[in-house]
CSV table of C-alpha atoms and ligand atoms in Angstrom, one decimal:
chain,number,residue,atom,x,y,z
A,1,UNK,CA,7.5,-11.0,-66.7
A,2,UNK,CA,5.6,-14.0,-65.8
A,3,UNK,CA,7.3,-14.5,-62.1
A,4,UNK,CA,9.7,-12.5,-59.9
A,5,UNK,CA,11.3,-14.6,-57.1
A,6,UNK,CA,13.0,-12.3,-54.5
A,7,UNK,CA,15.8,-14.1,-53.4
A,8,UNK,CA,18.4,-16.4,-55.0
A,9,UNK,CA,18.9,-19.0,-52.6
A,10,UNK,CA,18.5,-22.7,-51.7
A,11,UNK,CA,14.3,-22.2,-51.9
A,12,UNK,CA,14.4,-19.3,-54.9
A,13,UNK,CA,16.8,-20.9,-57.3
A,14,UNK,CA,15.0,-24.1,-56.9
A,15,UNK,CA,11.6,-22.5,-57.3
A,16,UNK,CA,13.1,-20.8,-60.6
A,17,UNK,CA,14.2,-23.3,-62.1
A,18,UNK,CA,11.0,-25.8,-62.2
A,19,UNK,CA,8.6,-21.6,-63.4
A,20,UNK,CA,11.7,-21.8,-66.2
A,21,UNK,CA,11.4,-25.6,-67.1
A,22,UNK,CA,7.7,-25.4,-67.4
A,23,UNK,CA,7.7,-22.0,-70.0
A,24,UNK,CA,7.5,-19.3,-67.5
A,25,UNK,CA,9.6,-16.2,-67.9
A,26,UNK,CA,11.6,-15.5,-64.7
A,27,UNK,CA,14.1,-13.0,-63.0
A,28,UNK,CA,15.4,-13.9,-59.7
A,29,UNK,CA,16.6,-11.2,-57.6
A,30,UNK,CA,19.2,-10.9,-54.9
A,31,UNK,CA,20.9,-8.4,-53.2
A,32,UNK,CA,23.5,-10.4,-52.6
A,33,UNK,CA,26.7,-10.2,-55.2
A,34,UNK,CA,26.6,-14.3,-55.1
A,35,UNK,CA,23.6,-16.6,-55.3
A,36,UNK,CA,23.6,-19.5,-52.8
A,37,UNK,CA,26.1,-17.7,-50.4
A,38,UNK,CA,24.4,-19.9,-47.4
A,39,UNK,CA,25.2,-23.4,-49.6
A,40,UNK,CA,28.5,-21.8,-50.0
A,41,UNK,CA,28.8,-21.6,-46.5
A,42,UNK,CA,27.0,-24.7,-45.2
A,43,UNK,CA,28.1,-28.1,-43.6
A,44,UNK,CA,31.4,-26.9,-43.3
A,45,UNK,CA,32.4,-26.0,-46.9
A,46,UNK,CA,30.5,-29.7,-47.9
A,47,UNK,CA,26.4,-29.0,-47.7
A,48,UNK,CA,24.4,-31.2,-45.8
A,49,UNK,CA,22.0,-30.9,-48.9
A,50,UNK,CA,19.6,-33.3,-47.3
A,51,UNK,CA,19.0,-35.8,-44.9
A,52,UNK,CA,18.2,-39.5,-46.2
A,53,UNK,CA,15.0,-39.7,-43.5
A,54,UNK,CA,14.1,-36.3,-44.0
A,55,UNK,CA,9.9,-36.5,-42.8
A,56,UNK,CA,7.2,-34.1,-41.5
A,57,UNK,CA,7.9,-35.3,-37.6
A,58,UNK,CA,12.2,-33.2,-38.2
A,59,UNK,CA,10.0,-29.8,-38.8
A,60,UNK,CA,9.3,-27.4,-36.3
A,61,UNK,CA,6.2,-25.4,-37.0
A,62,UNK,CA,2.9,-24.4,-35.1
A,63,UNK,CA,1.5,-26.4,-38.0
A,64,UNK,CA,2.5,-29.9,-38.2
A,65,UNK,CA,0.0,-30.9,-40.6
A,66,UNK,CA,1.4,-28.5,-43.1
A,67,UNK,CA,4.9,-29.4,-44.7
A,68,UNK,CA,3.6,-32.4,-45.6
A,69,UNK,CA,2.5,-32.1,-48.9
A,70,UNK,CA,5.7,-30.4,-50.3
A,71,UNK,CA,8.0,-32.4,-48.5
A,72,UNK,CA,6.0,-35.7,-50.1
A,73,UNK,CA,5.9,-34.4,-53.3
A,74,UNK,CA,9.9,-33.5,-53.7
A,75,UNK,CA,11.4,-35.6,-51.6
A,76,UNK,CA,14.6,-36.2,-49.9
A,77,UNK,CA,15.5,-39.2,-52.7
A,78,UNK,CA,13.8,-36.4,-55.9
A,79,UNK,CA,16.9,-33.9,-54.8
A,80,UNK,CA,19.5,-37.1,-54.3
A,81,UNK,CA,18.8,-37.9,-58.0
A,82,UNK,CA,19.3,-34.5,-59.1
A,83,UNK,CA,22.5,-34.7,-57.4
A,84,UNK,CA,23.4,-38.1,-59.0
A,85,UNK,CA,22.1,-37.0,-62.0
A,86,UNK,CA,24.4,-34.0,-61.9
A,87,UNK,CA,27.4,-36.6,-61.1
A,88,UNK,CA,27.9,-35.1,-57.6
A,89,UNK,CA,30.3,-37.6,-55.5
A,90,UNK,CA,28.6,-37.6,-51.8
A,91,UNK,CA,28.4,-39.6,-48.9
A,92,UNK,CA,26.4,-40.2,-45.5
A,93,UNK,CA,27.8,-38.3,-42.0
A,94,UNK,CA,25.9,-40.0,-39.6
A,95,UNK,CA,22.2,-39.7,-38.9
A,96,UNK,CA,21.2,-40.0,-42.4
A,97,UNK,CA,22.8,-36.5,-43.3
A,98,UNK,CA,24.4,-36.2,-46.6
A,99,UNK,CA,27.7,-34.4,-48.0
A,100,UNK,CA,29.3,-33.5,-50.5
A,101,UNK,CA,32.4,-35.4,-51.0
A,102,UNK,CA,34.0,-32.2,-52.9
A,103,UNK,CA,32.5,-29.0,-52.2
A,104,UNK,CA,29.4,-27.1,-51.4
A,105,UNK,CA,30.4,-24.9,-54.8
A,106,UNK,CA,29.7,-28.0,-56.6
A,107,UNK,CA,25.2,-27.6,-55.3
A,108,UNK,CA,25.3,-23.9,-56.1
A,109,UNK,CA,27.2,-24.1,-59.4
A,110,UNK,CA,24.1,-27.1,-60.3
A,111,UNK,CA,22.0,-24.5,-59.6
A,112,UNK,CA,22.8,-21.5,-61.0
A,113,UNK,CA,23.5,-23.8,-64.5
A,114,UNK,CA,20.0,-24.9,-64.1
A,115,UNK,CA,18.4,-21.4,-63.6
A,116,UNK,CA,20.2,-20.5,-67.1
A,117,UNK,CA,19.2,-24.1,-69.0
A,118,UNK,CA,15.5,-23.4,-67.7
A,119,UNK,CA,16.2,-19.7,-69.1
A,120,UNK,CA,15.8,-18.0,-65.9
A,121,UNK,CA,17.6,-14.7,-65.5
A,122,UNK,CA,19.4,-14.1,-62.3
A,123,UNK,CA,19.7,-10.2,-61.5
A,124,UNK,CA,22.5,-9.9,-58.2
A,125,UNK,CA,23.3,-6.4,-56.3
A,126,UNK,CA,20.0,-5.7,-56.7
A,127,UNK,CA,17.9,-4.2,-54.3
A,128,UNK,CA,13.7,-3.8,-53.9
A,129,UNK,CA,12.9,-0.4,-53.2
A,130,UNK,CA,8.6,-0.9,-53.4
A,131,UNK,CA,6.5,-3.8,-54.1
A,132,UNK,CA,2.9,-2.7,-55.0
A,133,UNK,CA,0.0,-4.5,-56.4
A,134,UNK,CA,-1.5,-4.1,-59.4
A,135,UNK,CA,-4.4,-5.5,-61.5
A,136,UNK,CA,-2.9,-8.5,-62.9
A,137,UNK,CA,0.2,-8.9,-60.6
A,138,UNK,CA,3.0,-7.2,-58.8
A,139,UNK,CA,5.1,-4.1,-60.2
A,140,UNK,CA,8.6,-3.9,-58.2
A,141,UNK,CA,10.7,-0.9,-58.4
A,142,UNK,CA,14.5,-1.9,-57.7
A,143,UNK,CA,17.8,-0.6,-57.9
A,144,UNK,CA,18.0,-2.1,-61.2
A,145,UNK,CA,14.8,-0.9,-62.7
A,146,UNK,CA,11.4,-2.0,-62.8
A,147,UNK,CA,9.7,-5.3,-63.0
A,148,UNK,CA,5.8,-5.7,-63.7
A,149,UNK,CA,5.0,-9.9,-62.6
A,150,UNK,CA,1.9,-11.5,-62.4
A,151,UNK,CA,3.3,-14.4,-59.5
A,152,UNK,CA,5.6,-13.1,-56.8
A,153,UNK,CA,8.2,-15.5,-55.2
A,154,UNK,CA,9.5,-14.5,-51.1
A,155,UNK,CA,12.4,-17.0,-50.7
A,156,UNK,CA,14.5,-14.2,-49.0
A,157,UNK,CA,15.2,-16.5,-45.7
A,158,UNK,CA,15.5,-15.9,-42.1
A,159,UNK,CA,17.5,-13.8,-40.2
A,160,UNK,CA,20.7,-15.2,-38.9
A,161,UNK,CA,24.0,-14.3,-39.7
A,162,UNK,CA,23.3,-10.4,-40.7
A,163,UNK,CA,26.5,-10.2,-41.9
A,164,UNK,CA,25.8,-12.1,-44.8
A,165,UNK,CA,23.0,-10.3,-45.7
A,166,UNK,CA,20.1,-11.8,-43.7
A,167,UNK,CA,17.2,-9.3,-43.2
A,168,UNK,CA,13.6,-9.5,-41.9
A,169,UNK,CA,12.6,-8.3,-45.3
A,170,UNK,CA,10.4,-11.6,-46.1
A,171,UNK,CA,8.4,-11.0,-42.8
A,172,UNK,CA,7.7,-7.2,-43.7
A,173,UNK,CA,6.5,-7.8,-46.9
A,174,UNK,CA,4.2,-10.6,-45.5
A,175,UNK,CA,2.8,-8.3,-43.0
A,176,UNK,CA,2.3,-5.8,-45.4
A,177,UNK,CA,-0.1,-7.9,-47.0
A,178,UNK,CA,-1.8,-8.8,-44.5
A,179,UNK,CA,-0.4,-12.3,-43.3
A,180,UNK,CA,0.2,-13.4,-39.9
A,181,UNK,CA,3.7,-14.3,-38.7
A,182,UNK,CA,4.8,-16.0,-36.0
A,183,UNK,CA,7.3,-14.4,-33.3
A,184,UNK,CA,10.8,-15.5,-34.8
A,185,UNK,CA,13.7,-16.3,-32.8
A,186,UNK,CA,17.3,-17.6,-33.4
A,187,UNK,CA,17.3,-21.7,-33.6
A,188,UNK,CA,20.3,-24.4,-34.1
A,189,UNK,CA,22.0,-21.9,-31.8
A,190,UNK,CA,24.8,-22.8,-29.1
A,191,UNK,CA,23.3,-21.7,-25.2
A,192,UNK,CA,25.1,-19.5,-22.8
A,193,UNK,CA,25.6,-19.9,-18.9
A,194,UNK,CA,25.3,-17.5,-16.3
A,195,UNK,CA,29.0,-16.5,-15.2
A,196,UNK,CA,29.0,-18.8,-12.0
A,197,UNK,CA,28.8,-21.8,-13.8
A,198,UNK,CA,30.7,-20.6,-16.6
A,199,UNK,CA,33.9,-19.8,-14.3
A,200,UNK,CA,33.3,-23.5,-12.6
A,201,UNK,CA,33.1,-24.8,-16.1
A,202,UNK,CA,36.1,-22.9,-17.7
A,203,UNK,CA,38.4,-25.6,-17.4
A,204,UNK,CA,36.8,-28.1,-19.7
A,205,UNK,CA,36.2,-25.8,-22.7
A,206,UNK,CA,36.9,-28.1,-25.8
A,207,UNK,CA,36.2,-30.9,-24.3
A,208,UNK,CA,33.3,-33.0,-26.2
A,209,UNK,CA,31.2,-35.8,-25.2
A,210,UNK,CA,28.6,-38.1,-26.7
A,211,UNK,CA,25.3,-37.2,-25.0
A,212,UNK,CA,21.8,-37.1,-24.3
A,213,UNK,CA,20.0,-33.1,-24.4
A,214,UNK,CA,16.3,-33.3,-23.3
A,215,UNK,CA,13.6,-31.0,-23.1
A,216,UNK,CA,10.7,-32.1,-21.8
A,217,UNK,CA,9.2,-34.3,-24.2
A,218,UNK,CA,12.4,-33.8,-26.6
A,219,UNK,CA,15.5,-35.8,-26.7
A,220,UNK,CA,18.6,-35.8,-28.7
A,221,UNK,CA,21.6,-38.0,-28.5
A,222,UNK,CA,24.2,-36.6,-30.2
A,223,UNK,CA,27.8,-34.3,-29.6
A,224,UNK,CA,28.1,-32.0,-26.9
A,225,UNK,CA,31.2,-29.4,-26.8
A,226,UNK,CA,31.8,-27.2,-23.8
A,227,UNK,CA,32.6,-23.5,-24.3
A,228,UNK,CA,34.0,-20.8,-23.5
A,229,UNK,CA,30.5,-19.0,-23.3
A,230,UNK,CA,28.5,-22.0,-22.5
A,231,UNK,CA,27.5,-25.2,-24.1
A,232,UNK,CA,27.5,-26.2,-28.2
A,233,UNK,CA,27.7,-29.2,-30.2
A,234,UNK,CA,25.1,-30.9,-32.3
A,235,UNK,CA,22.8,-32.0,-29.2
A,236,UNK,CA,22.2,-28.9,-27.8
A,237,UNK,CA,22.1,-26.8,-31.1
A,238,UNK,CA,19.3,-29.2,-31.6
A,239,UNK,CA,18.0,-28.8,-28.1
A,240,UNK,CA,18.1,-25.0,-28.4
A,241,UNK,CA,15.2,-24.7,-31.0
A,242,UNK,CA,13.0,-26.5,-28.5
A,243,UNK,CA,14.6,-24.4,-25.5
A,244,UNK,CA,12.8,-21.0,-24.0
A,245,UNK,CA,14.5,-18.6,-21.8
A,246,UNK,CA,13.8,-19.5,-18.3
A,247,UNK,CA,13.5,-23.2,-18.9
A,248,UNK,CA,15.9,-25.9,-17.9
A,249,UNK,CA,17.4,-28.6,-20.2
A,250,UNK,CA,18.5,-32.0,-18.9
A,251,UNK,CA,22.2,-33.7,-19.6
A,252,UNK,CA,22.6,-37.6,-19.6
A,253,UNK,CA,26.5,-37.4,-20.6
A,254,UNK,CA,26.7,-41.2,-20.8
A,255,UNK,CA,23.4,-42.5,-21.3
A,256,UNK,CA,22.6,-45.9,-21.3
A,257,UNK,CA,24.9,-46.2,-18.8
A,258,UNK,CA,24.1,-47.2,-15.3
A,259,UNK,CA,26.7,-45.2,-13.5
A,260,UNK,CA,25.4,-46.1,-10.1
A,261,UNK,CA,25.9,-49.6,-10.3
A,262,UNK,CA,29.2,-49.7,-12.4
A,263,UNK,CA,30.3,-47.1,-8.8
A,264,UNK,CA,29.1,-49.4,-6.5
A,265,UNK,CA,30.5,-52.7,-8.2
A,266,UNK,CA,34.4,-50.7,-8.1
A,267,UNK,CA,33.6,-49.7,-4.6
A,268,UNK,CA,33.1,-53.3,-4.0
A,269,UNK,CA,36.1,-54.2,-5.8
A,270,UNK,CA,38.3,-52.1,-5.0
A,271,UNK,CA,37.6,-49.4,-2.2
A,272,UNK,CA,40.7,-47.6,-2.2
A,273,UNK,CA,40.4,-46.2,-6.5
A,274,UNK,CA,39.1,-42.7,-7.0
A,275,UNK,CA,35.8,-42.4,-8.3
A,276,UNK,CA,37.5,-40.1,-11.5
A,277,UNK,CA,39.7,-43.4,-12.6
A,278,UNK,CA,36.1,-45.5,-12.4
A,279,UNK,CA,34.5,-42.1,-14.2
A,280,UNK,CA,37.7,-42.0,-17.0
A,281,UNK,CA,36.4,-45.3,-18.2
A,282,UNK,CA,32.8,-43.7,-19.1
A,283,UNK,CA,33.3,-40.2,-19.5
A,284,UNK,CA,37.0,-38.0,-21.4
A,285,UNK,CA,39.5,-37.8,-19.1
A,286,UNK,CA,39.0,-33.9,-17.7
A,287,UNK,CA,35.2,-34.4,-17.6
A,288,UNK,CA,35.5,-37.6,-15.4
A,289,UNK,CA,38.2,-35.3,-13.2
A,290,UNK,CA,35.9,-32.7,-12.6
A,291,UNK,CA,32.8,-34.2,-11.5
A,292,UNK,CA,35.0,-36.6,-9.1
A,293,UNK,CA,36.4,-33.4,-7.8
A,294,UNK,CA,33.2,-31.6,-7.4
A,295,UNK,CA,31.3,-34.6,-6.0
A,296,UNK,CA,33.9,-36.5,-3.9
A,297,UNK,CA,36.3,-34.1,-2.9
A,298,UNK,CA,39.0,-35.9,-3.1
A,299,UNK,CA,37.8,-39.0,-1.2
A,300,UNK,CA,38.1,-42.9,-2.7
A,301,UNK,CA,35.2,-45.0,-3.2
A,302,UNK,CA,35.5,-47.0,0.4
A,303,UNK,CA,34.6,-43.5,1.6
A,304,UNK,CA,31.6,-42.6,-0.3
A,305,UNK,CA,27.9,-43.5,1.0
A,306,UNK,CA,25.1,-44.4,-1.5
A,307,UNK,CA,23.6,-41.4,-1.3
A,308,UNK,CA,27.2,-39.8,-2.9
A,309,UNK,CA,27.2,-42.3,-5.7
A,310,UNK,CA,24.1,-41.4,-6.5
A,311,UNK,CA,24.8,-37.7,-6.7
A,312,UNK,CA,27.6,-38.4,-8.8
A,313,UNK,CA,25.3,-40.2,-10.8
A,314,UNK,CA,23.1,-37.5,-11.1
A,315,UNK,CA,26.1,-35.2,-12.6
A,316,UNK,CA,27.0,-38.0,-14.9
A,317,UNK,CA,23.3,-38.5,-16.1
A,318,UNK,CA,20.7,-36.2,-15.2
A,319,UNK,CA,22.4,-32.3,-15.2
A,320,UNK,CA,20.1,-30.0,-15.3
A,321,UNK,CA,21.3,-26.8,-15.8
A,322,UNK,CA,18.8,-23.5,-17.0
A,323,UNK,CA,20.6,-21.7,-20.2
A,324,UNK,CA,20.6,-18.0,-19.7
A,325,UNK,CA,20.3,-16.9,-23.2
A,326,UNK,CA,21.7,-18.4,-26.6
A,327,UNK,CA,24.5,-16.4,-29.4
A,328,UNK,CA,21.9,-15.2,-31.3
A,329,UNK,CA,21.1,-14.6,-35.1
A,330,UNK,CA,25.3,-14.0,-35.2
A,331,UNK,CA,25.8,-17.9,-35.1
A,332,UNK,CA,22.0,-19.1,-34.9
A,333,UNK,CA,21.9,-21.8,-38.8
A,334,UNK,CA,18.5,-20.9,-38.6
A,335,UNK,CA,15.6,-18.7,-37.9
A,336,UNK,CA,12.1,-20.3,-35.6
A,337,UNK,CA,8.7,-18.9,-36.4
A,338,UNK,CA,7.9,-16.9,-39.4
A,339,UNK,CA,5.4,-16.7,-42.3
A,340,UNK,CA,2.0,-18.5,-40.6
A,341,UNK,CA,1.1,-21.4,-42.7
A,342,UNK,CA,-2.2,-21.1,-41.5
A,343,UNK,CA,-2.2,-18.5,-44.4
A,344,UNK,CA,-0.9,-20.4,-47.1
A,345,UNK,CA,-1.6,-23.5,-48.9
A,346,UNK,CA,0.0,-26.3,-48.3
A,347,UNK,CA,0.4,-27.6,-52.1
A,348,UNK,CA,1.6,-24.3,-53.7
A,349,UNK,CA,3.1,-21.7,-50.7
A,350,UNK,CA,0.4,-19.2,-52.6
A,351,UNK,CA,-1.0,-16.9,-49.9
A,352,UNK,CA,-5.0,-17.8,-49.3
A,353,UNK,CA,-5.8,-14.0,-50.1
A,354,UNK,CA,-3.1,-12.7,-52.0
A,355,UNK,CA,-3.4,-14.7,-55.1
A,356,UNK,CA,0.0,-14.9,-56.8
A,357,UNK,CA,2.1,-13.8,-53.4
A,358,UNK,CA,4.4,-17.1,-52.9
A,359,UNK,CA,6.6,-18.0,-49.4
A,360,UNK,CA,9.1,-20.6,-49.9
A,361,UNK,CA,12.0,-22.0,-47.6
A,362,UNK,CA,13.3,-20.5,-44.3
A,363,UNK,CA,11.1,-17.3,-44.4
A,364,UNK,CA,7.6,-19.8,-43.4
A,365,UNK,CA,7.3,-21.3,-40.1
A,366,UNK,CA,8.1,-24.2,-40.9
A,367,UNK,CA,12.2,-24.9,-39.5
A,368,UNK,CA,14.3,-28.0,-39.8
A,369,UNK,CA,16.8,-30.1,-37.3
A,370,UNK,CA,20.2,-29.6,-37.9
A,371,UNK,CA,21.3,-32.6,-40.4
A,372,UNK,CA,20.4,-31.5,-43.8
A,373,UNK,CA,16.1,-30.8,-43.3
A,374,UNK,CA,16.7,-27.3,-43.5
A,375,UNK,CA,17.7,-27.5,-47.5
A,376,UNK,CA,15.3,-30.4,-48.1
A,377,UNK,CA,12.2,-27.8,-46.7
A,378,UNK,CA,14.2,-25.0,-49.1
A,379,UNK,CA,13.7,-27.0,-52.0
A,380,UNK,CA,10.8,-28.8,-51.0
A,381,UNK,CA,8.7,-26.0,-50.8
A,382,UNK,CA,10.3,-24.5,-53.6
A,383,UNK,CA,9.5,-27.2,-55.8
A,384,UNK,CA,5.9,-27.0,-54.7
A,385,UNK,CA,5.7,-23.4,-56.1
A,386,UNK,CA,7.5,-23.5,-59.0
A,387,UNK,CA,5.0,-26.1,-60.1
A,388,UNK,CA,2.1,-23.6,-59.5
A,389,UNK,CA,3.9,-19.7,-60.0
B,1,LIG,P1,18.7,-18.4,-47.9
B,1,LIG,O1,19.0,-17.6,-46.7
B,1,LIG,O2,19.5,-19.5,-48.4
B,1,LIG,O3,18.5,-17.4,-49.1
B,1,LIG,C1,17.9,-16.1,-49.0
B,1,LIG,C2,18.4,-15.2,-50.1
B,1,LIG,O4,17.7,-14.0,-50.1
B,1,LIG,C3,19.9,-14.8,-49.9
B,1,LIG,O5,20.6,-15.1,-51.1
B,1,LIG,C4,19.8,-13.4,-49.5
B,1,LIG,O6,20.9,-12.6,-50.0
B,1,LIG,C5,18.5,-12.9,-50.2
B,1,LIG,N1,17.9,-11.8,-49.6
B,1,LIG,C6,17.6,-11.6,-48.3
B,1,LIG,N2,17.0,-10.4,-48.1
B,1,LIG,C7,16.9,-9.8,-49.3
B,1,LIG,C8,16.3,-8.6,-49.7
B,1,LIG,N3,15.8,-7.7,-48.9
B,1,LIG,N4,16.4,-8.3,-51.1
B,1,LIG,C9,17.0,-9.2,-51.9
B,1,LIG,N5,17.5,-10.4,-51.6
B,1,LIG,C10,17.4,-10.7,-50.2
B,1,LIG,N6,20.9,-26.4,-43.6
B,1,LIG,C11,21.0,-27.6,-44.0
B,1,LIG,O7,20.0,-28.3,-44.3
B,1,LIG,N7,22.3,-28.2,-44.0
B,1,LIG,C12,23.4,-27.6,-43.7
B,1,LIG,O8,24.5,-28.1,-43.8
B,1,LIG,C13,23.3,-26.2,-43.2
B,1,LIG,N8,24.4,-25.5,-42.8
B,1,LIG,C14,24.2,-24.2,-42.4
B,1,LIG,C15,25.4,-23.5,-42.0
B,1,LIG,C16,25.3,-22.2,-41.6
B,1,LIG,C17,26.5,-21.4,-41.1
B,1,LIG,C18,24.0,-21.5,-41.7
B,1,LIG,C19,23.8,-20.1,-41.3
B,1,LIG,C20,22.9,-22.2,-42.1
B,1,LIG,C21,23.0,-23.6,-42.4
B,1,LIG,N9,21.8,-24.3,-42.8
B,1,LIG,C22,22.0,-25.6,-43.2
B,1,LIG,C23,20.5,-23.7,-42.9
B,1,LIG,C24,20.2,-23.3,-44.4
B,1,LIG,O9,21.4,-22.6,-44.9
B,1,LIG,C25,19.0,-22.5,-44.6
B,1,LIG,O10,17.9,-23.1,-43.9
B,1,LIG,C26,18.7,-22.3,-46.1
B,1,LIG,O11,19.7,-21.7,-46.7
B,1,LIG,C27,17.4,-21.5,-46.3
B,1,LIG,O12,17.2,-21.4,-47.7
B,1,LIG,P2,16.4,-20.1,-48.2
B,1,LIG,O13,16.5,-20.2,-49.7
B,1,LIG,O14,15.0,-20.1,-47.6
B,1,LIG,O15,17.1,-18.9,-47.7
């Protein structure tokens, strides 16, 4: 066998298919019973398959030089025409995210049709039980038998949501051969409160707002959704990749708007409203109640000083609360860190000193916003190696 890729998703089939279309002989292997289970699963049932803007400054990785390259070569309009080509109705979400009109089925089933017209074989339930290097390649023993291969393909992923199969495998095997990985940790991941502010903040789970999440230097203005167990929504799964425990993130839940004055002008207007009517024009309804309540006590606007409009400014537009933790790989879309780029190059994934040892897609450090970047690195980088495998 000229290539082995070890896992049939996003990043492996893609890789695949280009060895296949330019003569190689290829197995993909999964241990999975489906291929593309986390297409399957993704943007609701619909596959954010890319994002229209997708660029090196959406990637989070301690190398920003490095996705350049791959994400230059296959871009974010090279898999639109695919999909196109492949007659796949879509349309744009917001943000430059892009859907499926039908079904996420509809990516995986283009997929797996091109892994069999390039003439790759694609070998599920299997399991690799030793990878050891030989001569002039790789020899795998698996549950299925052995496989000799002169390029070897990692595609395997990250490590959230175990209970579809998500291992550490990719980062073991790197190890193993001597590459460096950086610490991994769950990202796109809704945060958790401590239990005082979660009991205060009980009565607005559900409720959703438009928002600005910041992190230092980081902003994003997008949904926020209160929880049950804390805070979620697009803005602070976003946030939540840039977050470390012990740091504080910063809420603007009506940015752009200058609370203070609209407070004062009422006030001026008329004394006797309650600040939550003035807030229910800004903020939904039971958000609006519950800073009036905490803030104002019950008081109207002829009663409240400067100084209080200001504070209730400051819990309209500048929050700042300190996460205690986040759900974890259970929920977490994707996994931080990973295989160091510093070890591989940039135009193939080939490790530096491991000739024919490939990383492709979630398993490098090199992680997406949410909106569809995650795919576009998948088969981005598994473009770049299926040229060279
Ligand atoms: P992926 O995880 O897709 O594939 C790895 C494959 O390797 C799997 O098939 C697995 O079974 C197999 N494998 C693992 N260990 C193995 C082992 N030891 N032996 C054999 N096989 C093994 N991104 C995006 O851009 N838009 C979106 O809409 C979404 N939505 C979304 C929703 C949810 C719920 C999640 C969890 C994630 C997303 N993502 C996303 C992220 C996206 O799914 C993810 O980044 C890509 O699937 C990564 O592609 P890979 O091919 O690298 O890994």
């Amino acid at each position: 066998m000229d290539v082995v890729v070890i896992g049939a998703g996003a990043a492996g089939m893609m890789c695949a298919i280009e060895a296949g279309r330019r003569g190689r002989r290829v197995v993909v292997i999964d241990h999975a019973r489906a291929p593309g289970e986390k297409i399957r699963i993704s943007g609701g049932g619909r596959c954010n398959f890319t994002n229209r803007d997708a660029g090196p400054r959406n990637f989070l990785t301690s190398n920003p030089g490095f996705p350049i390259s791959a994400l230059k070569r296959f871009s974010a309009q090279d898999f639109i025409r695919r999909i196109e080509a492949r007659g796949i109705a879509y349309h744009e979400k917001t943000l430059g995210q892009l859907f499926c009109d039908g079904s996420s089925r509809q990516v995986v089933d283009m997929l797996t049709e091109g892994l069999r017209e390039a003439g790759a074989e694609l070998r599920l339930a299997t399991s690799v039980i030793g990878i050891d290097r030989t001569a002039d390649g790789f020899e795998l023993a698996t549950t299925n038998g052995a496989l000799a291969c002169s390029s070897l393909v990692i595609a395997t992923g990250g490590k959230s949501i175990p209970k579809m199969g998500a291992t550490g495998f990719g980062y073991e095997i790197a190890e193993r051969f001597g590459l460096k990985v950086q610490p991994t940790r769950p990202g796109l991941v809704p945060l958790t409160l401590e239990p005082g502010l979660l009991t205060r903040l009980a009565p607005l789970a559900g409720v959703s707002v438009e928002a600005r999440v910041r992190h230092g230097k980081t902003s994003f203005d997008e949904g926020l959704l209160f929880t049950h167990r804390g805070l979620s929504g697009p803005a602070i799964l976003q946030i939540s990749s840039y977050w470390r425990e012990g740091e504080e993130i910063e809420i603007a839940m009506a940015p752009g708007t200058d609370v203070f004055a609209q407070l004062r002008a009422a006030r001026a207007a008329n004394g006797r409203q309650a600040p939550s009517t003035l807030l229910a024009g800004i903020l939904p309804k039971r958000l609006a109640q519950a800073i009036a309540e905490q803030e104002a006590d019950g008081r109207n606007l002829a009663d409240l000083s400067d100084k209080a409009l200001r504070r209730i400014e400051a819990a309209v537009n500048g929050w700042r609360i300190k996460p205690v933790g986040s759900e974890g790989y259970r929920t977490a879309e994707v996994t931080l860190g990973g295989v160091d780029t510093t070890g591989l190059d940039s135009r193939s994934m080939q490790a530096r000193d491991v000739p024919g040892l490939y990383f492709i897609g979630e398993v490098v450090d090199v992680t997406g916003w949410l909106g569809g970047y995650n795919f576009q690195w998948a088969w981005s980088s598994g473009w770049a190696a299926g040229q060279a495998v």
